[in-house]
Amino acid sequence: MTSTIESPVLRTNFEKSVAEYWNTNRIDPVNLRLGEVDDLYHHHYGVGEPDLSVLEGPADTRDERIIAELHRLESAQADLLLDHLGPIQPHHKLLDGGSGRGGTSIMANRRFGCEVDGVSISEYQVGFANEQAAKRKVADKVRFHFRNMLESKLETGSRQAIWTNETTMYVDLQDLYREFARLLTFGGRYVCITGCANDVTGLRSKSVSRINEHYTCDIHPRSAYFRALADNGLVPINVIDLTAATIPYWELRAKSSVATGIEEPFLTAYKEGSFHYLMIVADRI
Amino acid sequence: MTSTIESPVLRTNFEKSVAEYWNTNRIDPVNLRLGEVDDLYHHHYGVGEPDLSVLEGPADTRDERIIAELHRLESAQADLLLDHLGPIQPHHKLLDGGSGRGGTSIMANRRFGCEVDGVSISEYQVGFANEQAAKRKVADKVRFHFRNMLESKLETGSRQAIWTNETTMYVDLQDLYREFARLLTFGGRYVCITGCANDVTGLRSKSVSRINEHYTCDIHPRSAYFRALADNGLVPINVIDLTAATIPYWELRAKSSVATGIEEPFLTAYKEGSFHYLMIVADRI
Amino acid sequence: MTSTIESPVLRTNFEKSVAEYWNTNRIDPVNLRLGEVDDLYHHHYGVGEPDLSVLEGPADTRDERIIAELHRLESAQADLLLDHLGPIQPHHKLLDGGSGRGGTSIMANRRFGCEVDGVSISEYQVGFANEQAAKRKVADKVRFHFRNMLESKLETGSRQAIWTNETTMYVDLQDLYREFARLLTFGGRYVCITGCANDVTGLRSKSVSRINEHYTCDIHPRSAYFRALADNGLVPINVIDLTAATIPYWELRAKSSVATGIEEPFLTAYKEGSFHYLMIVADRI
Amino acid sequence: MTSTIESPVLRTNFEKSVAEYWNTNRIDPVNLRLGEVDDLYHHHYGVGEPDLSVLEGPADTRDERIIAELHRLESAQADLLLDHLGPIQPHHKLLDGGSGRGGTSIMANRRFGCEVDGVSISEYQVGFANEQAAKRKVADKVRFHFRNMLESKLETGSRQAIWTNETTMYVDLQDLYREFARLLTFGGRYVCITGCANDVTGLRSKSVSRINEHYTCDIHPRSAYFRALADNGLVPINVIDLTAATIPYWELRAKSSVATGIEEPFLTAYKEGSFHYLMIVADRI
Amino acid sequence: MTSTIESPVLRTNFEKSVAEYWNTNRIDPVNLRLGEVDDLYHHHYGVGEPDLSVLEGPADTRDERIIAELHRLESAQADLLLDHLGPIQPHHKLLDGGSGRGGTSIMANRRFGCEVDGVSISEYQVGFANEQAAKRKVADKVRFHFRNMLESKLETGSRQAIWTNETTMYVDLQDLYREFARLLTFGGRYVCITGCANDVTGLRSKSVSRINEHYTCDIHPRSAYFRALADNGLVPINVIDLTAATIPYWELRAKSSVATGIEEPFLTAYKEGSFHYLMIVADRI
Amino acid sequence: MTSTIESPVLRTNFEKSVAEYWNTNRIDPVNLRLGEVDDLYHHHYGVGEPDLSVLEGPADTRDERIIAELHRLESAQADLLLDHLGPIQPHHKLLDGGSGRGGTSIMANRRFGCEVDGVSISEYQVGFANEQAAKRKVADKVRFHFRNMLESKLETGSRQAIWTNETTMYVDLQDLYREFARLLTFGGRYVCITGCANDVTGLRSKSVSRINEHYTCDIHPRSAYFRALADNGLVPINVIDLTAATIPYWELRAKSSVATGIEEPFLTAYKEGSFHYLMIVADRI
């Protein structure tokens, strides 16, 4: 007997293609190789001043050194994000919106001792991340769900903090922040790190289009974030332009063996000003 | 003496790059060669069933035959647009928003005998189009201005009808329709032909990103049109999905010598459903 | 023991009077007599070119011929509506908002083989329509409920398509489309056929007021439809002005024995332009 | 030489038909006969307890007595309106939106000694009202203009107070209050007396439709007033339901020779609760 | 075992401090002493003309006389509020939003015989009020809950009428009226008596700031009420400025032994016009 | 001859009282004495780490030392603000909204060489500031106007940057940002330093009320800033919580002879979290 039951997690062809992309990119050279460094697998980029001495020294371990350094910068980015979640206590619950292979969630649990739920529309990533949690013996506290962050199915008002680490370009911001407003307790916090297009340069940029094409995503303009936050009871308390802090990461990555070719549009976009790397910290009112 | 006076027409780097693109693309193989057919120079695509017999016959005039046929389909598109402007009388005034080399404006004057103003941010195109109007001895009725359609400087309430023929992907729709609402008389009409992204497929598509990159534009989702129309007192009376009617044009073009390579993303996007070719007819209330 | 429990279906005096009107108009000459033709009972008007030869021939069967022809045009209208529901599959579920005596619901099930729920605030109509479904042995697939379409009590996201066939003048459009947005799955479709007032003629018309009085309804302006659709995530893909296509129906009906006198205001309103007969096809995003 | 210049005052067919109605209704039995009483010509209805003794006494002067009494109640209504304009000083300027034959404007000038501008889209009424002002030697202070109150052409911020006395059912409220917000000084006052439909009875009522048909107007629901006021910086300070206070006026009028037949729908609508006679007093912020 | 479960009733530090204020002010000289008069304990102020003869006569009972008179005016205010709830029947259910020691709820039950739920974030007040209901043997009909009126947990559509008697300055009006819109049945009524700041005087006033400081509250501007009502389907039918009617109450209170010092800012604010005492009566649509 | 002409600058009693406050506070101990240090007169507070050694040393010059240090921190605050205006060129024009005695305007001109207009509703301050500009021989570039910043009368699109330094608590933010959106060129920048109430603590705080009373102002909640920015095309790029950076300034000031008593509510509010000292940097789109 054939069944026509469809997964409610993937609502659109777009979501299906994103999920497939992340499901099948199991041998993704960048994220996996970087994750091997210390078993924290990230799906975001890095910030901070790289140690350029990694470019020097023996040629045969050069790549390894670069990869370790890139990974260090990615973990620094995740740490920066966690620094802005506010005073999290062990009894609080957090949400990692678009949790990838689970790196940031595991770092959050390690730092705060609290429960973290991650959701992802990639069934493969969810499995991978849950395995990581099990391996680290935190599976009772850190759980990954094969769910859409627009419909997390978590309890209303249950979250003290939520973050999205470079995942908002895949979803409608009004839908997303309506869901987050539902999930956060009054006074809870939302931290977003994202690339966004600069309204002031007119929103159109060949480089941003190339990034959109590469990741099959739709990078939002900066204005869309602040409009959607205002419309959903999320009030900024800190906004930091991380563009200058992420450019060295990309320059280093461009010189490594894990370069994918997307480094050039990122660097062009950041340098011409058509693209920002932004952190937004907001409170739920 | 150096002057710091800046052209008010071009407000952003983006507008400057668009203007430069159209200013310097003077030997653009597609539009110019098609225009040579009957001196109507279009900057839009065609609709309708092509006469595929042009593909057959002597090889040395094959391209000429294809080009004439493509041009016929583009003029058919312009005629379809003009069919929906409502009952235009000789004393009415029209606006061609993003008038390119002036083809549709000249057709409108020829059909209705009324005044037409066209605006473009390409100084080269404005000059070219004014020359065409002079050559046809309608320069007293058909005028092209080096102006931004977001700030047309035309008189409030002066327009009986306005159209945009594949030019809205370069501007903010709220800004555009605010200006058009200002210009149109009560009961006046707006006709828009445009490509737009399909919200239902999730808005993200590699093909649409490639079109954005090719033209350095930002294709709006279909929903953005209806939101901006509703917010600015423009009420649809007819909406026609022209996607099926434009696909044959692109298939023919892909086989011609004027093909630029962008044909494939257009055909892919139209066929996968991530992109519509839409005509919207709306009244100013 | 007397009970003060009130039916939640009928919330206002207005709803009660509408329900009563349709409950007691059991011998309504138009709809019932037309339904007798082939047991499809409609509560909407027709479109298309009538066969005027029905006016000629033997006087004693003239009325019968006219009635059959009117019924054919009404079924043609319902077919046109169903043509725009998109690719419906047998496992999909549909909603007929304001289902009257059930004609269009039964046609939809016949065409697509899928489940259809109809809701109506007339208990009499619901009973009648359920009898029709039983008679045709589709009661397991086609169900009519004594419910308000503003509170259908159907499951969130359960509908692939919804239509309203001349029933929206009885309800608040924002309330209606909020409910429909809730019911439709992402990418689902809504088709509306309705008469609406023309904002451009200034919204006031003696004929429209007479229609409002006749049916105790409140015909919305065209702008209200597009505003409410935009506000509730319903994006048009086709809008067709059916006014010219429905006028011949009314002219024929005016000559028949089932004429009720309301034909003249309809014809006047359509011809003076104060009233449109519109089909709107929209996608849920 | 033929000219195509159109009057900018009348923008739509609807406005033209309203203007024509009031232009040609020069022998309107009600308003003119009532105005003859003391040369104050009103175009609104009355409030207060009538002296029913006018129904008794000699038959030949019965009508005269009734008319005088109706007129007294209409003047009482105008006085009530003027009571709520706030402390008006001689150097203030007022606007009478839809000034009819000028009665309320003349009363305002008589009471406050200030300047009053009245606007009307009936050229006949404007002429009539200006003649009244001249006759009373206040033409330097009380001026009537053949203008649309949606585009009064008066100076921004020039008005201390504005009123509309049963004229808002002819216009779009958002357009109207946008214009009034422009005209009023900060802290200025707006007083509206109007009939409005009761949202709570479901907005649809045969009687309201009959009134709409009779006056070719479009009675707004009560909610539309408060929505449009809120959207345009006009904040209520007093709202009074005058329904009970106006019913006796209509009952008396129904018994008089100036009855037009519209008395019955008014009385039905007021008594069934589908219609309110409302005074709204609001401040410009 | 220690528990970290927090009361969901008190969401913010502000709410906690308000609750604490009312919990600990058990010997509040004003409200308690006034309540002793006839066991109706109010937390609002009075309206109407006081009997100033209470100031005369024997000195030793002067205070008692003043207190009885203040209490009479407070009950008169509650009666005025109840007069505007519409025709309440015994099977209806009411909500007292911010019910204090329960006085108005008990008066409502006494007048209409219906069920009344009161909610308060002061656990002490809830206990006190429930004791009062028990003492009067109406505990089966009049119930007080330790709940936030922003999240009443009462059933959707269950209320025929709701009132707030000087409690809205403690909450966000949009949140409050969203909840009330949820609770009220279609056509149900909301009555609000409140002090509000006058937008017209520029919203800032030392006296209003002193009242805010005294009660740790945040007095809303008048405009905020009408904006929030309009945004939540609550349409005014009566608005009465009670400022003049409450001033004598304050003047009398200033002369009594229960004066707290806050009388002077109230009187200054009312008299300078920076503050209104307003009753708003609105219908749920 | 008496004239009734009123200054259009001061629209409300509130504005008049603010103007009067700043007009008559000519011997304001804080701002004037601090200004004497180097002739830069500020009307805002300071940020940064104070040199606490000023508290030590000879008692007779202790106050002088504290005052110089407070002044240094205020200038540091102004410098921080100017750091965020973006790349200002000599041909640009700036606006100082609420310019006080002109300190920040003069610093801006000194740094960028460009034109600066300051507006203030205190005629005294305008005169004082213009004298300062004359004394420094920059009166041709730095001009102060006796105008309301809500109606600056400056040319549309004329400003490259605008700032408000602790002046927004006196005005409506929607009105203010509508005016600033009009004045700023596309891509221009707005910098705001302000105290704002914390929505998360529930908006009500005795300390904030005391500050409101002291300055007769109305401190906005943080959410109001982001709502008004979003509504007026102003998109944040940096938001910095300066609370921790300003507390040492207040602690030092509390120990000085220029303390006014308002130091304690500021320190309480900052420390209890009910009040933020915020810098918002936004771009005009």
mmCIF file with all atom_site columns, C-alpha atoms in Angstrom, chain C residues 11-15 168-172 199-207 209-210 212-220 272, chain D residues 11-15 18 168-172 199-207 209-210 212-218 220 272:
data_model
loop_
_atom_site.group_PDB
_atom_site.id
_atom_site.type_symbol
_atom_site.label_atom_id
_atom_site.label_alt_id
_atom_site.label_comp_id
_atom_site.label_asym_id
_atom_site.label_entity_id
_atom_site.label_seq_id
_atom_site.pdbx_PDB_ins_code
_atom_site.Cartn_x
_atom_site.Cartn_y
_atom_site.Cartn_z
_atom_site.occupancy
_atom_site.B_iso_or_equiv
_atom_site.pdbx_formal_charge
_atom_site.auth_seq_id
_atom_site.auth_comp_id
_atom_site.auth_asym_id
_atom_site.auth_atom_id
_atom_site.pdbx_PDB_model_num
ATOM 1  C CA . ARG C 1 11  ? -23.697 35.480 15.900  1.00 0.00 ? 11  ARG C CA 1
ATOM 2  C CA . THR C 1 12  ? -25.605 38.557 14.876  1.00 0.00 ? 12  THR C CA 1
ATOM 3  C CA . ASN C 1 13  ? -29.095 39.636 14.062  1.00 0.00 ? 13  ASN C CA 1
ATOM 4  C CA . PHE C 1 14  ? -27.869 40.072 10.545  1.00 0.00 ? 14  PHE C CA 1
ATOM 5  C CA . GLU C 1 15  ? -26.655 36.484 10.335  1.00 0.00 ? 15  GLU C CA 1
ATOM 6  C CA . THR C 1 168 ? -18.600 37.222 0.357   1.00 0.00 ? 168 THR C CA 1
ATOM 7  C CA . MET C 1 169 ? -21.055 40.149 0.444   1.00 0.00 ? 169 MET C CA 1
ATOM 8  C CA . TYR C 1 170 ? -22.493 38.701 3.629   1.00 0.00 ? 170 TYR C CA 1
ATOM 9  C CA . VAL C 1 171 ? -19.315 38.806 5.697   1.00 0.00 ? 171 VAL C CA 1
ATOM 10 C CA . ASP C 1 172 ? -16.389 40.923 6.792   1.00 0.00 ? 172 ASP C CA 1
ATOM 11 C CA . ASP C 1 199 ? -14.264 52.378 -6.228  1.00 0.00 ? 199 ASP C CA 1
ATOM 12 C CA . VAL C 1 200 ? -13.616 54.486 -9.288  1.00 0.00 ? 200 VAL C CA 1
ATOM 13 C CA . THR C 1 201 ? -17.215 55.534 -9.793  1.00 0.00 ? 201 THR C CA 1
ATOM 14 C CA . GLY C 1 202 ? -17.191 56.698 -6.208  1.00 0.00 ? 202 GLY C CA 1
ATOM 15 C CA . LEU C 1 203 ? -18.679 53.602 -4.586  1.00 0.00 ? 203 LEU C CA 1
ATOM 16 C CA . ARG C 1 204 ? -22.191 54.967 -4.380  1.00 0.00 ? 204 ARG C CA 1
ATOM 17 C CA . SER C 1 205 ? -24.835 53.800 -6.799  1.00 0.00 ? 205 SER C CA 1
ATOM 18 C CA . LYS C 1 206 ? -28.580 53.559 -6.487  1.00 0.00 ? 206 LYS C CA 1
ATOM 19 C CA . SER C 1 207 ? -28.507 50.199 -8.227  1.00 0.00 ? 207 SER C CA 1
ATOM 20 C CA . SER C 1 209 ? -28.066 50.004 -2.920  1.00 0.00 ? 209 SER C CA 1
ATOM 21 C CA . ARG C 1 210 ? -31.098 48.274 -4.407  1.00 0.00 ? 210 ARG C CA 1
ATOM 22 C CA . ASN C 1 212 ? -28.031 45.419 -1.083  1.00 0.00 ? 212 ASN C CA 1
ATOM 23 C CA . GLU C 1 213 ? -31.615 45.979 -0.015  1.00 0.00 ? 213 GLU C CA 1
ATOM 24 C CA . HIS C 1 214 ? -32.943 43.036 -2.017  1.00 0.00 ? 214 HIS C CA 1
ATOM 25 C CA . TYR C 1 215 ? -30.516 40.516 -0.556  1.00 0.00 ? 215 TYR C CA 1
ATOM 26 C CA . THR C 1 216 ? -29.961 42.344 2.765   1.00 0.00 ? 216 THR C CA 1
ATOM 27 C CA . CYS C 1 217 ? -26.270 42.226 2.004   1.00 0.00 ? 217 CYS C CA 1
ATOM 28 C CA . ASP C 1 218 ? -23.416 44.718 1.900   1.00 0.00 ? 218 ASP C CA 1
ATOM 29 C CA . ILE C 1 219 ? -21.551 44.629 -1.380  1.00 0.00 ? 219 ILE C CA 1
ATOM 30 C CA . HIS C 1 220 ? -17.860 45.383 -0.821  1.00 0.00 ? 220 HIS C CA 1
ATOM 31 C CA . GLU C 1 272 ? -23.030 52.034 -15.819 1.00 0.00 ? 272 GLU C CA 1
ATOM 32 C CA . ARG D 1 11  ? -13.652 64.241 -9.652  1.00 0.00 ? 11  ARG D CA 1
ATOM 33 C CA . THR D 1 12  ? -15.954 61.303 -10.131 1.00 0.00 ? 12  THR D CA 1
ATOM 34 C CA . ASN D 1 13  ? -19.256 60.462 -11.724 1.00 0.00 ? 13  ASN D CA 1
ATOM 35 C CA . PHE D 1 14  ? -20.532 60.018 -8.239  1.00 0.00 ? 14  PHE D CA 1
ATOM 36 C CA . GLU D 1 15  ? -19.507 63.515 -7.202  1.00 0.00 ? 15  GLU D CA 1
ATOM 37 C CA . VAL D 1 18  ? -24.382 64.385 -6.029  1.00 0.00 ? 18  VAL D CA 1
ATOM 38 C CA . THR D 1 168 ? -19.562 62.450 5.632   1.00 0.00 ? 168 THR D CA 1
ATOM 39 C CA . MET D 1 169 ? -21.600 59.700 3.949   1.00 0.00 ? 169 MET D CA 1
ATOM 40 C CA . TYR D 1 170 ? -20.621 61.163 0.600   1.00 0.00 ? 170 TYR D CA 1
ATOM 41 C CA . VAL D 1 171 ? -16.869 60.819 0.966   1.00 0.00 ? 171 VAL D CA 1
ATOM 42 C CA . ASP D 1 172 ? -14.048 58.488 1.896   1.00 0.00 ? 172 ASP D CA 1
ATOM 43 C CA . ASP D 1 199 ? -21.272 47.184 13.082  1.00 0.00 ? 199 ASP D CA 1
ATOM 44 C CA . VAL D 1 200 ? -22.807 45.102 15.814  1.00 0.00 ? 200 VAL D CA 1
ATOM 45 C CA . THR D 1 201 ? -26.009 44.296 13.949  1.00 0.00 ? 201 THR D CA 1
ATOM 46 C CA . GLY D 1 202 ? -23.825 43.073 11.119  1.00 0.00 ? 202 GLY D CA 1
ATOM 47 C CA . LEU D 1 203 ? -23.762 46.226 9.015   1.00 0.00 ? 203 LEU D CA 1
ATOM 48 C CA . ARG D 1 204 ? -26.422 45.121 6.599   1.00 0.00 ? 204 ARG D CA 1
ATOM 49 C CA . SER D 1 205 ? -29.933 46.454 6.854   1.00 0.00 ? 205 SER D CA 1
ATOM 50 C CA . LYS D 1 206 ? -32.631 46.932 4.250   1.00 0.00 ? 206 LYS D CA 1
ATOM 51 C CA . SER D 1 207 ? -33.458 50.331 5.736   1.00 0.00 ? 207 SER D CA 1
ATOM 52 C CA . SER D 1 209 ? -29.777 50.389 1.887   1.00 0.00 ? 209 SER D CA 1
ATOM 53 C CA . ARG D 1 210 ? -32.940 52.337 1.194   1.00 0.00 ? 210 ARG D CA 1
ATOM 54 C CA . ASN D 1 212 ? -28.297 54.916 0.608   1.00 0.00 ? 212 ASN D CA 1
ATOM 55 C CA . GLU D 1 213 ? -30.446 54.566 -2.487  1.00 0.00 ? 213 GLU D CA 1
ATOM 56 C CA . HIS D 1 214 ? -32.553 57.624 -1.679  1.00 0.00 ? 214 HIS D CA 1
ATOM 57 C CA . TYR D 1 215 ? -29.568 59.950 -1.244  1.00 0.00 ? 215 TYR D CA 1
ATOM 58 C CA . THR D 1 216 ? -27.164 58.023 -3.528  1.00 0.00 ? 216 THR D CA 1
ATOM 59 C CA . CYS D 1 217 ? -24.786 57.924 -0.623  1.00 0.00 ? 217 CYS D CA 1
ATOM 60 C CA . ASP D 1 218 ? -22.791 55.261 1.210   1.00 0.00 ? 218 ASP D CA 1
ATOM 61 C CA . HIS D 1 220 ? -20.256 54.283 6.784   1.00 0.00 ? 220 HIS D CA 1
ATOM 62 C CA . GLU D 1 272 ? -34.097 48.273 15.058  1.00 0.00 ? 272 GLU D CA 1
#
